[in-house]
Tab-separated table of C-alpha atoms and ligand atoms in Angstrom:
chain	number	residue	atom	x	y	z
A	71	UNK	CA	78.264	12.464	228.211
A	72	UNK	CA	75.407	11.192	226.114
A	73	UNK	CA	75.305	10.753	222.391
A	74	UNK	CA	72.425	10.968	220.019
A	75	UNK	CA	71.669	7.286	219.412
A	76	UNK	CA	70.812	7.773	215.756
A	77	UNK	CA	73.817	9.730	214.545
A	78	UNK	CA	76.374	9.281	217.308
A	79	UNK	CA	76.682	13.077	217.540
A	80	UNK	CA	76.503	14.981	220.822
A	81	UNK	CA	73.175	15.784	222.399
A	82	UNK	CA	72.206	19.453	222.395
A	83	UNK	CA	72.879	19.775	226.142
A	84	UNK	CA	76.354	18.266	225.895
A	85	UNK	CA	77.140	20.417	222.875
A	86	UNK	CA	76.187	23.529	224.830
A	87	UNK	CA	78.374	22.654	227.765
A	88	UNK	CA	81.413	21.582	225.728
A	89	UNK	CA	81.256	24.291	223.080
A	90	UNK	CA	80.396	26.800	225.823
A	91	UNK	CA	83.631	25.989	227.652
A	92	UNK	CA	85.646	26.133	224.409
A	93	UNK	CA	84.528	29.604	223.299
A	94	UNK	CA	85.646	31.070	226.622
A	95	UNK	CA	89.222	30.344	225.563
A	96	UNK	CA	89.969	33.604	223.783
A	97	UNK	CA	93.331	32.475	222.451
A	98	UNK	CA	91.517	30.442	219.770
A	99	UNK	CA	89.169	31.327	216.901
A	100	UNK	CA	85.889	29.519	216.298
A	101	UNK	CA	82.782	29.583	214.210
A	102	UNK	CA	79.399	28.077	214.946
A	103	UNK	CA	77.600	26.485	212.037
A	104	UNK	CA	73.846	25.872	212.193
A	105	UNK	CA	72.325	23.777	209.415
A	106	UNK	CA	69.035	22.154	208.560
A	107	UNK	CA	67.506	20.309	205.637
A	108	UNK	CA	64.623	22.084	203.925
A	109	UNK	CA	61.333	20.174	203.972
A	110	UNK	CA	62.858	17.239	205.806
A	111	UNK	CA	59.423	16.057	206.955
A	112	UNK	CA	58.623	15.565	203.288
A	113	UNK	CA	61.316	12.858	203.094
A	114	UNK	CA	59.958	11.147	206.224
A	115	UNK	CA	56.394	11.204	204.995
A	116	UNK	CA	57.035	10.193	201.398
A	117	UNK	CA	59.987	7.851	201.685
A	118	UNK	CA	59.532	6.504	205.209
A	119	UNK	CA	61.266	7.171	208.479
A	120	UNK	CA	64.006	4.634	207.724
A	121	UNK	CA	65.109	6.663	204.732
A	122	UNK	CA	64.884	9.811	206.832
A	123	UNK	CA	67.117	8.163	209.437
A	124	UNK	CA	69.619	7.116	206.760
A	125	UNK	CA	69.795	10.674	205.509
A	126	UNK	CA	70.485	11.979	209.016
A	127	UNK	CA	73.149	9.335	209.683
A	128	UNK	CA	74.903	10.082	206.375
A	129	UNK	CA	74.735	13.792	207.082
A	130	UNK	CA	76.464	13.341	210.443
A	131	UNK	CA	79.205	11.360	208.735
A	132	UNK	CA	79.728	13.912	205.969
A	133	UNK	CA	80.068	16.758	208.453
A	134	UNK	CA	83.195	15.165	209.925
A	135	UNK	CA	84.562	14.433	206.476
A	136	UNK	CA	83.989	17.805	204.852
A	137	UNK	CA	84.540	20.101	207.825
A	138	UNK	CA	87.646	18.445	209.274
A	139	UNK	CA	88.161	21.206	211.830
A	140	UNK	CA	84.877	20.434	213.555
A	141	UNK	CA	85.497	20.155	217.301
A	142	UNK	CA	81.981	19.380	218.495
A	143	UNK	CA	78.973	18.350	216.453
A	144	UNK	CA	75.441	17.798	217.618
A	145	UNK	CA	72.037	17.035	216.211
A	146	UNK	CA	70.121	19.531	218.272
A	147	UNK	CA	66.766	18.125	217.194
A	148	UNK	CA	65.091	16.569	214.172
A	149	UNK	CA	67.122	17.613	211.103
A	150	UNK	CA	68.957	20.478	212.803
A	151	UNK	CA	72.712	20.313	213.247
A	152	UNK	CA	75.032	22.513	215.279
A	153	UNK	CA	78.804	22.532	215.003
A	154	UNK	CA	81.663	24.279	216.686
A	155	UNK	CA	84.488	24.551	214.186
A	156	UNK	CA	88.037	25.727	214.784
A	157	UNK	CA	89.083	28.399	212.288
A	158	UNK	CA	92.581	28.836	213.604
A	159	UNK	CA	94.847	29.759	210.662
A	160	UNK	CA	92.112	28.988	208.165
A	161	UNK	CA	91.178	31.533	205.515
A	162	UNK	CA	87.643	32.766	205.034
A	163	UNK	CA	87.785	31.470	201.494
A	164	UNK	CA	88.640	27.965	202.672
A	165	UNK	CA	85.811	27.969	205.201
A	166	UNK	CA	83.356	28.989	202.499
A	167	UNK	CA	84.652	26.368	200.098
A	168	UNK	CA	84.363	23.644	202.696
A	169	UNK	CA	80.832	24.652	203.609
A	170	UNK	CA	79.872	24.777	199.949
A	171	UNK	CA	81.330	21.332	199.275
A	172	UNK	CA	79.636	19.841	202.333
A	173	UNK	CA	76.334	21.274	201.187
A	174	UNK	CA	76.721	19.896	197.690
A	175	UNK	CA	77.663	16.486	199.033
A	176	UNK	CA	74.650	16.427	201.380
A	177	UNK	CA	72.278	17.420	198.603
A	178	UNK	CA	73.745	14.862	196.239
A	179	UNK	CA	73.390	12.149	198.856
A	180	UNK	CA	69.794	12.997	199.651
A	181	UNK	CA	69.002	13.073	195.970
A	182	UNK	CA	70.488	9.583	195.613
A	183	UNK	CA	68.571	8.223	198.587
A	184	UNK	CA	65.189	9.610	197.633
A	185	UNK	CA	65.367	9.456	193.860
A	186	UNK	CA	66.171	12.803	192.413
A	187	UNK	CA	64.815	15.198	195.005
A	188	UNK	CA	67.455	17.627	196.123
A	189	UNK	CA	66.213	19.857	198.969
A	190	UNK	CA	68.176	22.940	199.927
A	191	UNK	CA	70.442	22.783	202.951
A	192	UNK	CA	70.156	25.984	204.987
A	193	UNK	CA	73.417	27.023	206.559
A	194	UNK	CA	74.098	29.912	208.931
A	195	UNK	CA	77.505	30.806	210.299
A	196	UNK	CA	78.453	32.898	213.281
A	197	UNK	CA	82.134	33.783	213.632
A	198	UNK	CA	82.456	33.868	217.404
A	199	UNK	CA	83.525	37.339	218.441
A	200	UNK	CA	86.030	37.980	221.173
A	201	UNK	CA	83.493	39.470	223.508
A	202	UNK	CA	81.125	36.515	223.118
A	203	UNK	CA	81.241	34.060	226.007
A	204	UNK	CA	77.585	33.053	226.117
A	205	UNK	CA	77.075	29.897	224.075
A	206	UNK	CA	73.278	30.257	223.957
A	207	UNK	CA	73.581	33.745	222.468
A	208	UNK	CA	76.224	32.482	220.013
A	209	UNK	CA	74.021	29.580	218.873
A	210	UNK	CA	71.098	31.992	218.488
A	211	UNK	CA	73.150	34.132	216.129
A	212	UNK	CA	74.105	31.145	213.974
A	213	UNK	CA	70.395	30.254	213.893
A	214	UNK	CA	69.359	33.775	212.863
A	215	UNK	CA	71.802	33.435	209.955
A	216	UNK	CA	70.497	29.933	209.146
A	217	UNK	CA	66.892	31.128	209.035
A	218	UNK	CA	67.884	34.071	206.855
A	219	UNK	CA	69.375	31.669	204.345
A	220	UNK	CA	66.085	29.796	203.852
A	221	UNK	CA	64.760	29.989	200.344
A	222	UNK	CA	67.975	31.568	199.043
A	223	UNK	CA	69.128	29.089	196.500
A	224	UNK	CA	71.803	31.259	195.002
A	225	UNK	CA	73.995	31.545	198.078
A	226	UNK	CA	75.918	28.832	199.948
A	227	UNK	CA	75.278	30.194	203.434
A	228	UNK	CA	74.552	33.322	205.424
A	229	UNK	CA	77.129	34.754	207.809
A	230	UNK	CA	75.705	36.458	210.887
A	231	UNK	CA	76.342	40.167	211.203
A	232	UNK	CA	74.840	42.885	213.362
A	233	UNK	CA	73.365	44.274	210.170
A	234	UNK	CA	71.428	41.100	209.553
A	235	UNK	CA	68.615	42.368	211.730
A	236	UNK	CA	68.522	45.725	209.932
A	237	UNK	CA	68.699	44.031	206.566
A	238	UNK	CA	65.916	41.713	207.613
A	239	UNK	CA	63.626	44.623	208.407
A	240	UNK	CA	64.648	46.516	205.291
A	241	UNK	CA	64.277	43.411	203.099
A	242	UNK	CA	60.678	43.048	204.146
A	243	UNK	CA	60.007	46.483	202.628
A	244	UNK	CA	62.328	46.359	199.635
A	245	UNK	CA	61.753	42.870	198.248
A	246	UNK	CA	58.084	43.393	197.283
A	247	UNK	CA	59.055	46.651	195.539
A	248	UNK	CA	61.785	44.825	193.633
A	249	UNK	CA	59.529	41.880	192.709
A	250	UNK	CA	56.833	44.228	191.503
A	251	UNK	CA	59.238	46.384	189.456
A	252	UNK	CA	60.909	43.308	188.008
A	253	UNK	CA	57.578	41.881	186.890
A	254	UNK	CA	56.465	45.172	185.393
A	255	UNK	CA	59.919	45.761	183.889
A	256	UNK	CA	59.958	49.149	185.539
A	257	UNK	CA	63.379	48.971	187.201
A	258	UNK	CA	65.229	52.118	186.162
A	259	UNK	CA	68.629	51.856	184.581
A	260	UNK	CA	70.711	55.029	184.871
A	261	UNK	CA	73.889	55.688	182.925
A	262	UNK	CA	76.970	57.536	184.114
A	263	UNK	CA	79.480	58.613	181.440
A	264	UNK	CA	83.181	57.808	181.493
A	265	UNK	CA	85.020	60.740	179.952
A	266	UNK	CA	88.503	61.180	178.532
A	267	UNK	CA	89.987	64.260	180.154
A	268	UNK	CA	92.305	64.657	177.164
A	269	UNK	CA	89.641	64.857	174.483
A	270	UNK	CA	86.677	65.652	176.776
A	271	UNK	CA	84.818	63.016	174.768
A	272	UNK	CA	82.714	60.204	176.116
A	273	UNK	CA	84.489	56.845	176.086
A	274	UNK	CA	81.899	54.669	177.771
A	275	UNK	CA	79.242	54.521	180.453
A	276	UNK	CA	78.301	52.470	183.493
A	277	UNK	CA	74.755	51.192	183.971
A	278	UNK	CA	73.493	51.592	187.545
A	279	UNK	CA	70.064	50.558	188.712
A	280	UNK	CA	67.396	52.381	190.704
A	281	UNK	CA	64.057	51.260	192.115
A	282	UNK	CA	61.021	53.483	192.351
A	283	UNK	CA	58.417	53.101	195.109
A	284	UNK	CA	54.659	53.586	194.742
A	285	UNK	CA	54.928	57.253	195.615
A	286	UNK	CA	57.411	57.741	192.786
A	287	UNK	CA	60.466	58.134	195.051
A	288	UNK	CA	63.711	56.877	193.544
A	289	UNK	CA	65.427	54.310	195.819
A	290	UNK	CA	69.244	54.225	195.532
A	291	UNK	CA	71.262	50.971	195.383
A	292	UNK	CA	72.582	51.505	198.922
A	293	UNK	CA	69.047	50.699	200.106
A	294	UNK	CA	68.434	47.548	198.065
A	295	UNK	CA	71.651	45.846	196.881
A	296	UNK	CA	72.366	44.135	200.224
A	297	UNK	CA	68.830	42.742	200.476
A	298	UNK	CA	68.982	41.468	196.887
A	299	UNK	CA	72.380	39.887	197.461
A	300	UNK	CA	71.161	38.154	200.553
A	301	UNK	CA	68.240	36.581	198.731
A	302	UNK	CA	70.121	35.888	195.513
A	303	UNK	CA	67.716	38.172	193.611
A	304	UNK	CA	70.693	40.310	192.622
A	305	UNK	CA	71.233	37.743	189.876
A	306	UNK	CA	67.867	38.685	188.350
A	307	UNK	CA	68.670	42.379	188.680
A	308	UNK	CA	72.038	42.108	186.940
A	309	UNK	CA	70.545	40.161	184.037
A	310	UNK	CA	67.766	42.725	183.811
A	311	UNK	CA	70.394	45.463	183.515
A	312	UNK	CA	72.352	43.455	180.953
A	313	UNK	CA	69.242	42.921	178.795
A	314	UNK	CA	68.477	46.597	179.083
A	315	UNK	CA	71.894	47.656	177.816
A	316	UNK	CA	71.838	45.057	175.045
A	317	UNK	CA	68.510	46.482	173.848
A	318	UNK	CA	69.896	50.003	173.999
A	319	UNK	CA	73.048	49.169	172.043
A	320	UNK	CA	70.952	47.273	169.488
A	321	UNK	CA	68.731	50.322	169.084
A	322	UNK	CA	71.741	52.566	168.474
A	323	UNK	CA	73.225	50.136	165.966
A	324	UNK	CA	69.940	49.857	164.093
A	325	UNK	CA	69.962	53.636	163.745
A	326	UNK	CA	73.493	53.536	162.361
A	327	UNK	CA	75.055	55.069	165.476
A	328	UNK	CA	78.464	53.772	166.567
A	329	UNK	CA	77.763	52.532	170.116
A	330	UNK	CA	79.851	53.293	173.188
A	331	UNK	CA	80.842	50.441	175.512
A	332	UNK	CA	78.483	50.142	178.457
A	333	UNK	CA	79.483	48.372	181.635
A	334	UNK	CA	77.254	46.619	184.147
A	335	UNK	CA	77.959	45.233	187.616
A	336	UNK	CA	78.158	41.491	188.048
A	337	UNK	CA	77.566	40.527	191.665
A	338	UNK	CA	79.646	37.768	193.279
A	339	UNK	CA	76.504	35.642	193.553
A	340	UNK	CA	76.627	34.877	189.820
A	341	UNK	CA	79.703	32.770	190.253
A	342	UNK	CA	77.641	30.057	191.916
A	343	UNK	CA	75.807	29.530	188.645
A	344	UNK	CA	77.313	26.840	186.423
A	345	UNK	CA	75.782	28.457	183.337
A	346	UNK	CA	76.961	32.035	183.972
A	347	UNK	CA	79.178	32.322	180.898
A	348	UNK	CA	76.642	30.761	178.516
A	349	UNK	CA	73.830	32.899	179.954
A	350	UNK	CA	75.691	36.142	179.334
A	351	UNK	CA	76.764	35.103	175.833
A	352	UNK	CA	73.211	34.011	175.035
A	353	UNK	CA	71.829	37.425	175.907
A	354	UNK	CA	74.386	39.290	173.817
A	355	UNK	CA	73.646	36.952	170.896
A	356	UNK	CA	69.912	37.305	171.297
A	357	UNK	CA	70.253	41.041	170.666
A	358	UNK	CA	73.079	40.547	168.207
A	359	UNK	CA	75.345	42.891	170.135
A	360	UNK	CA	79.111	42.564	169.523
A	361	UNK	CA	80.733	41.716	172.864
A	362	UNK	CA	83.240	44.579	172.745
A	363	UNK	CA	80.385	46.993	173.505
A	364	UNK	CA	79.706	45.259	176.807
A	365	UNK	CA	81.966	45.567	179.830
A	366	UNK	CA	81.592	43.434	182.926
A	367	UNK	CA	82.539	45.024	186.251
A	368	UNK	CA	83.534	42.573	188.942
A	369	UNK	CA	84.398	43.980	192.291
A	370	UNK	CA	87.922	43.618	193.631
A	371	UNK	CA	87.012	41.426	196.597
A	372	UNK	CA	85.613	38.742	194.301
A	373	UNK	CA	88.823	38.690	192.288
A	374	UNK	CA	91.081	38.624	195.245
A	375	UNK	CA	89.522	35.480	196.520
A	376	UNK	CA	91.283	34.442	193.286
A	377	UNK	CA	89.457	31.208	193.174
A	378	UNK	CA	90.450	29.272	190.154
A	379	UNK	CA	86.809	28.909	189.167
A	380	UNK	CA	86.217	32.680	189.165
A	381	UNK	CA	89.359	33.398	187.186
A	382	UNK	CA	88.393	30.708	184.668
A	383	UNK	CA	84.870	32.040	184.149
A	384	UNK	CA	86.107	35.583	183.763
A	385	UNK	CA	88.734	34.425	181.265
A	386	UNK	CA	86.055	32.673	179.229
A	387	UNK	CA	83.972	35.836	179.116
A	388	UNK	CA	86.981	37.795	178.006
A	389	UNK	CA	87.970	35.252	175.397
A	390	UNK	CA	84.510	35.627	173.923
A	391	UNK	CA	85.228	39.335	173.537
A	392	UNK	CA	83.599	41.075	176.503
A	393	UNK	CA	85.648	43.689	178.303
A	394	UNK	CA	86.211	42.960	181.966
A	395	UNK	CA	87.091	45.399	184.728
A	396	UNK	CA	88.111	45.141	188.371
A	397	UNK	CA	85.771	47.475	190.224
A	398	UNK	CA	86.509	49.410	193.434
A	399	UNK	CA	90.195	48.605	193.192
A	400	UNK	CA	91.957	49.709	196.352
A	401	UNK	CA	88.851	49.683	198.551
A	402	UNK	CA	89.711	46.449	200.292
A	403	UNK	CA	92.522	44.001	200.427
A	404	UNK	CA	94.060	44.472	196.983
A	405	UNK	CA	97.218	42.669	196.179
A	406	UNK	CA	99.540	44.126	193.617
A	407	UNK	CA	101.116	40.788	192.841
A	408	UNK	CA	97.761	39.407	191.781
A	409	UNK	CA	96.722	42.223	189.511
A	410	UNK	CA	99.333	41.159	186.969
A	411	UNK	CA	97.781	37.750	186.499
A	412	UNK	CA	94.101	38.659	186.578
A	413	UNK	CA	92.262	38.280	183.303
A	414	UNK	CA	91.047	41.892	183.065
A	415	UNK	CA	91.264	44.831	180.684
A	416	UNK	CA	90.392	47.703	182.983
A	417	UNK	CA	91.131	48.690	186.581
A	418	UNK	CA	88.647	51.064	188.177
A	419	UNK	CA	90.324	52.898	191.023
A	420	UNK	CA	88.022	53.292	193.989
A	421	UNK	CA	86.741	56.754	194.913
A	422	UNK	CA	88.594	56.626	198.207
A	423	UNK	CA	91.907	57.059	196.337
A	424	UNK	CA	91.018	60.504	195.022
A	425	UNK	CA	89.745	61.681	198.392
A	426	UNK	CA	92.729	60.359	200.346
A	427	UNK	CA	95.275	61.664	197.846
A	428	UNK	CA	94.110	65.214	198.326
A	429	UNK	CA	94.328	64.835	202.091
A	430	UNK	CA	97.813	63.392	202.425
A	431	UNK	CA	100.942	63.530	200.228
A	432	UNK	CA	101.730	59.925	201.075
A	433	UNK	CA	98.402	58.691	199.739
A	434	UNK	CA	99.012	60.841	196.679
A	435	UNK	CA	102.364	59.156	196.102
A	436	UNK	CA	100.758	55.779	196.522
A	437	UNK	CA	98.100	56.523	193.922
A	438	UNK	CA	100.694	57.944	191.542
A	439	UNK	CA	102.895	54.842	191.907
A	440	UNK	CA	99.955	52.553	191.432
A	441	UNK	CA	98.837	54.314	188.259
A	442	UNK	CA	102.393	54.158	186.928
A	443	UNK	CA	102.563	50.388	187.503
A	444	UNK	CA	99.124	49.795	185.974
A	445	UNK	CA	100.149	51.860	182.943
A	446	UNK	CA	103.344	49.876	182.627
A	447	UNK	CA	101.508	46.587	182.521
A	448	UNK	CA	99.165	48.170	179.982
A	449	UNK	CA	95.938	48.034	181.860
A	450	UNK	CA	93.300	50.639	181.114
A	451	UNK	CA	92.652	52.780	184.212
A	452	UNK	CA	89.460	54.616	185.175
A	453	UNK	CA	89.366	56.940	188.190
A	454	UNK	CA	86.034	56.928	189.992
A	455	UNK	CA	84.659	59.659	192.196
A	456	UNK	CA	86.327	62.651	190.530
A	457	UNK	CA	84.218	65.608	191.622
A	458	UNK	CA	86.307	68.766	191.090
A	459	UNK	CA	88.685	70.190	188.448
A	460	UNK	CA	91.416	70.059	191.090
A	461	UNK	CA	90.918	66.310	191.508
A	462	UNK	CA	90.878	65.829	187.757
A	463	UNK	CA	94.135	67.743	187.379
A	464	UNK	CA	95.738	65.613	190.069
A	465	UNK	CA	94.783	62.264	188.532
A	466	UNK	CA	95.839	63.509	185.085
A	467	UNK	CA	99.249	64.368	186.464
A	468	UNK	CA	99.444	60.907	187.959
A	469	UNK	CA	98.888	59.417	184.502
A	470	UNK	CA	95.191	58.573	184.370
A	471	UNK	CA	92.967	60.304	181.835
A	472	UNK	CA	89.760	58.310	182.104
A	473	UNK	CA	87.323	59.809	184.540
A	474	UNK	CA	84.000	58.707	185.979
A	475	UNK	CA	82.662	61.189	188.440
A	476	UNK	CA	80.250	63.964	189.344
A	477	UNK	CA	82.632	66.492	187.764
A	478	UNK	CA	81.216	65.414	184.414
A	479	UNK	CA	77.930	63.813	185.377
A	480	UNK	CA	76.011	61.773	187.914
A	481	UNK	CA	74.249	58.610	186.791
A	482	UNK	CA	71.268	59.920	184.814
A	483	UNK	CA	68.145	58.366	183.251
A	484	UNK	CA	68.802	56.764	179.865
A	485	UNK	CA	66.716	59.180	177.799
A	486	UNK	CA	68.509	62.143	179.330
A	487	UNK	CA	71.825	60.394	178.674
A	488	UNK	CA	70.951	59.833	175.032
A	489	UNK	CA	69.976	63.464	174.538
A	490	UNK	CA	73.216	64.633	176.092
A	491	UNK	CA	75.756	62.157	174.806
A	492	UNK	CA	74.358	60.176	171.892
A	493	UNK	CA	73.253	61.887	168.757
A	494	UNK	CA	70.169	59.780	168.084
B	151	LIG	P1	79.868	51.210	191.900
B	151	LIG	O1	79.777	50.034	190.982
B	151	LIG	O2	81.199	51.544	192.456
B	151	LIG	O3	79.253	52.427	191.095
B	151	LIG	C1	79.705	53.733	191.202
B	151	LIG	C2	78.980	54.472	192.274
B	151	LIG	O4	79.694	55.666	192.565
B	151	LIG	C3	77.583	54.909	191.841
B	151	LIG	O5	76.742	54.902	192.979
B	151	LIG	C4	77.854	56.366	191.414
B	151	LIG	O6	76.708	57.176	191.500
B	151	LIG	C5	78.862	56.779	192.440
B	151	LIG	N1	79.672	57.895	191.961
B	151	LIG	C6	80.073	58.131	190.703
B	151	LIG	N2	80.804	59.255	190.620
B	151	LIG	C7	80.864	59.751	191.880
B	151	LIG	C8	81.477	60.923	192.451
B	151	LIG	O7	82.104	61.728	191.790
B	151	LIG	N3	81.348	61.093	193.791
B	151	LIG	C9	80.647	60.212	194.565
B	151	LIG	N4	80.564	60.463	195.863
B	151	LIG	N5	80.050	59.108	194.049
B	151	LIG	C10	80.156	58.894	192.720
B	151	LIG	P2	75.322	54.210	192.957
B	151	LIG	O8	74.657	54.345	191.641
B	151	LIG	O9	74.618	54.702	194.181
B	151	LIG	O10	75.671	52.688	193.139
B	151	LIG	C11	76.275	52.223	194.315
B	151	LIG	C12	76.733	50.816	194.162
B	151	LIG	O11	75.642	49.920	194.048
B	151	LIG	C13	77.555	50.583	192.894
B	151	LIG	O12	78.868	51.001	193.142
B	151	LIG	C14	77.407	49.097	192.701
B	151	LIG	O13	78.322	48.407	193.517
B	151	LIG	C15	76.013	48.842	193.230
B	151	LIG	N6	75.056	48.731	192.108
B	151	LIG	C16	74.334	49.687	191.498
B	151	LIG	N7	73.554	49.161	190.535
B	151	LIG	C17	73.822	47.820	190.515
B	151	LIG	C18	73.345	46.714	189.734
B	151	LIG	O14	72.507	46.843	188.819
B	151	LIG	N8	73.856	45.484	190.022
B	151	LIG	C19	74.799	45.305	191.009
B	151	LIG	N9	75.256	44.072	191.216
B	151	LIG	N10	75.255	46.322	191.756
B	151	LIG	C20	74.785	47.564	191.512
B	152	LIG	CA1	80.727	49.420	189.206
B	153	LIG	CA1	83.227	51.312	191.670
């Protein structure tokens, strides 16, 4: 066995043979992490090769410290590192936290060594699948993820998935359309009403975005959200939507119209920003919009990571007066015990509940029980995806009277929405 003389880590060849043997043991779970330092040559050229070497040596040391489950680590070449990490009995959340902390530590160290410059660390992860026994193919996948993460400052790392290739191709088409629309402020914001089935009156609306291509075709979120999340541009989109609704509410207030509360979707990516809470408050203040007219939808999966930091930021937003909802509740790994302690006002039941409840009595009972519990702990409940009077009747009987669904309306352009629902 030979070690890299600079860092003491394994050589690439030894890594391949040792990690290759390990991943063939299917009783264990592993991930491969590929990482590199952006613009490393810049450090070598401007601060000398000795400094560059110091940075690499420190980095090797930090890997062992911050990813304690690392089994094999190598410097494959230059500033590229490859690790095989055991993820036996380790949660996804913990892995992500460790990677994030390692990255921050590496950046901080480089910044100290070279006087303030803090290059991005690109990290790609491949969770080794059961069928994978070829170490070269596995390393390639971690590298595809690593390359995808380049230039994405808003995300800690990219996890390899089969879709990455599709997203990559799609991103190449979508991103220029987004950039162009963002610059021209021509992203469309549609509104979908939330209706009380008791009074048949509007009680709020959700803002949902649409892009439009050169030929005038409307592009739905399913085609662009993933690409924007991957590049961190989703943060720009969500703030665009928030500004848009602030302007709209301001306009209504200036005309003496009592506004309805409008919700917008806050992607998980925002929680990496240390100034998230201030940024949202600043926008509402800029337009002088009282916070109770703005509702922030955060999807269930973000909440159920239940990181202290996320719960704290959401609490701060709520304390300021914004409404907060858990979106898509029931679509993933919801936990009833957690819902009681989450700092939210509204639970939005995922569309799948309505569909499943009509199919099977057991699912119906589940939804009914859930609504009863949510009512008991005095959370506001909105049922999404209600499309027929029969579905509406069912959810009413279960105890939920707030409906968002095609039965009343699809998301529609703002001017159409105003004509229909707001007496301007
Ligand atoms: P979501 O937040 O769950 O939004 C509700 C989605 O359900 C919307 O799809 C809406 O058109 C659809 N929907 C509403 N009622 C019904 C119904 O009765 N039946 C069916 N089948 N669907 C219904 P849309 O507008 O295509 O948005 C899809 C997702 O994209 C949203 O799901 C949200 O997660 C995301 N998204 C949209 N705009 C934004 C945005 O500006 N920022 C972020 N971060 N995400 C967004
Ligand atoms: Ca939503
Ligand atoms: Ca939803």
